[in-house]
Amino acid sequence: MKTLLSLLLLASACAQPATAAVYNLKIVTDASPDYSDLNSLVRSATSKWQTPEEKCWAMFYWNHIARRQTAPMMLHGLALTDPIRQFNDYGYTMCSTISGINCSIWDAMQLKPKYWDISLHTVPEVEYGGRWHMYDNSMSALYTLCDGKTIAGVRDIGQAGACEASHGKVEAGHIAKYHCLYATSPHGFLSGADTIRSVEEEAHCFNTNGLKFRTYFYDWDRGHRYILNLRENESYTRYFHSLGKSPDYYVANEGKDPEKANERYRIRGNGVWLFKPNLPADSMSLTNLSALGIGSLAPATAQQPSEIIFKINGANVITALKVRAKLFRKSDADAVNISLSTVNGLSWQQCWSSDAVGEQTLEREFVPQVNGAYEVLVKITLLGRERGMDAQLRQIEFETKTMLNSKTQPKLMLGKNSVYIGAGEQSDSIVLWPDLRGTNYKAYAVAETNIKTSKNHPGYMGVMSATKAKEEAYVVFRADAPRDITRLNYGGRLYNRFPGSHIDFFHSFDDGKTWTKGYTLTNTAQPWDVIHYETVENVPSGTRSVLFKYSLTSRAAGPDACSLYAVRMEVNHQPIQGESKPVQLTFNWSERQPDYSLVERSYTELAPALPHRFNINVGGADHPVVNWLKVSALPENTKPGYSDGKDAGGEKFMPRWQSIGKNLALGKPYTVSVPSGNNWGAGDPEGKKLTDGVVGPPYPGATAPASGLLWNKGQKPEITVDLGAAQSCGAFRIQVGAGWPWWDAMRGQVKDKVEVLTSDDGQSYSSRGFFDFNLRWKDLPVNLMWPDDETFTGQNFELLLPQPVSARYVRFKITPERTMTVSEVQALDFIKYEPFDLRVALPPD
């Protein structure tokens, strides 16, 4: 069987200079971090912050946006914890998944992590400032010590304690109950979780008797990077929404669309690559080919097969590949076949064979053959029995679908957006990422000795190990490049426990005659969960093939002694040489109008050279809905600039940080003019719910009505709170939810009305205005963790006054337009908003 290298070396003399390509393309805005690789993510999200605490908060914030709490994405038998692969392509994580991701990120930030299993939950910890701090990106929750500033550690949160917040009362789980930064209130509910979750439940999770520090385990992974290469006749459009629900639009998660578990999250987007190669210039390799004219190829010699190979890069994970072609076969004795390889040509799968005579137009989509890959080789085989020209490839083009995480794509915000288009090192790449379970790795391996693998990952240890103890076990992988290799990066996730065991990395540039050791792991101390990658740059000139050997040696056999979780190998090689072409970039978005309708607009920029920076100004009443982003090197007629010729102008949007003053209504008596209904547990028999300081959950339904009072349309209750004495009131709040329907304030759906009136004597009342139930994304403070489904159906709405007013009595006059619930009413001395720059750093030039 011919290897890819032998095919490349047999390239026909008919090959023409390839057209231009740009490699490692990067498109970043200042509205979201750079997810190209782990170092870029850390730099873009944290480099403008000074202290470890600020940096960790920034990563916490962006990780809240980048994923959702749902069935975790399972790849190669493990929940996916590689931050870059997860954030670019998936976004489906559970508590253990995002805990492992955080451990991986903190390690890259040169901070020490810990991994904890607690009661029915998993959380990570990070060390800085001389102590440990817990960041729960699963529930989007942070807790402080009683000082209100220091992020608490795992052991702090469930301990018994007391402070002014609990009026000196000692309670187990004091920190969880009173000092959650992202809860609706003390004794309230998490604001950024996947469902209704009370801080009381969280206190039970952190019960000191249920804490299990996994001293030996991080549950992490890394090594993936986002590789976006663009050829002259190619374009890639990333849609920030799903394009379909059939299997050609997703990588299955244990047999199902990963979106199916929680469609309300709207995580999955899709990308579409279009590549129409010039023949033969844009082929990767040619064998026994003759050019018959512009765009037509045929065997140079009859009775000998000719081969044309094309490389398809996904950038995001590939879900389907459609081939459109014009082919010719003169007789049944001639042959035209299509084969695919997802293992860099080490093996091929014939997927189509012509059964027609004459010119044939082919349109065939391949899904299972390519689904889950990032690189696909397409081989066209032609055989003319009597004459070479009796079998021909006359035209071909490819349409590749990908799957992407819509939450992490380059964003646009209201106002001025800075956009960066750049390119990294101009080298092409080959990546091998074998599944080590069972026999799955064998498609990538060219040699092995004393190796055994499990059908399923055993859990807290690797899956590939030695069959026999005291004998070297190794597996060898091969990568062949079409041009000279310039650099290697290889490694993986390792488990080394038994005393005297070691794991070694080797590489060879002479087909295994000599080996160079790249790395050795001899440490058998905990944690037995090690990630290491080795970079090799001193590659001999003219090298086009490399072998990688992973060697395990131990006095005990089995995965619990010495084993591999996962391995990844990347080979960089010289690029296609050609005249550089401008890169064309188009953003398409819909601007939100005052009435919540959407107006579609777009902007196109032509980058004559890289790096290139420019601005996009977005109008409307709120942050836009970004529809798609297209990058192209195709000759297109799209006119640069705004689609409607109008520049909306505007300054860079500045987020805000919210500070909340004292609740003057806390514990104060009140009257209600219309008694509450008792549907679904609602009601107020003791007359204390509305000022007890416990704000209801951000989600409606289920147990939410039990947190408050309930009224129906047609009833017009008035809630009057006696503050006990005249107070200076600067703001008011009311937590409004629903029995049904569950209107979303972020879509302008809430039709209920609540007016606030104040009085000093309880007789004469003055109106202070109505609550605005029409929320905008731009107005949300950055220190609010919004619910996973991005709806606001149970919100603590605010009414801020231009100037504080004196009031002893505060009346909330309610006009429900549905079955409506209220869990809390508040009068505050102030609510303050201050500018807060998220400090996203664009790549340096």
XYZ file of C-alpha atoms in Angstrom, residues 290 292 297-302 328-330 334 383-392 394:
23
model
C -1.832 14.894 -17.924
C -6.038 18.044 -21.396
C -7.119 16.074 -16.062
C -6.608 12.533 -17.292
C -4.044 9.754 -16.825
C -0.826 10.417 -18.672
C -0.431 6.708 -19.318
C -3.155 4.205 -20.154
C -15.901 11.441 -17.802
C -15.648 7.720 -18.378
C -15.658 6.499 -21.991
C -12.489 2.742 -17.556
C -7.958 4.716 -15.033
C -8.185 4.677 -18.834
C -7.830 1.174 -20.302
C -7.092 1.997 -23.940
C -6.139 5.672 -23.690
C -5.424 7.816 -20.693
C -7.940 10.439 -21.801
C -10.775 7.892 -21.558
C -11.105 8.725 -17.842
C -11.199 12.397 -16.879
C -13.148 17.922 -15.684
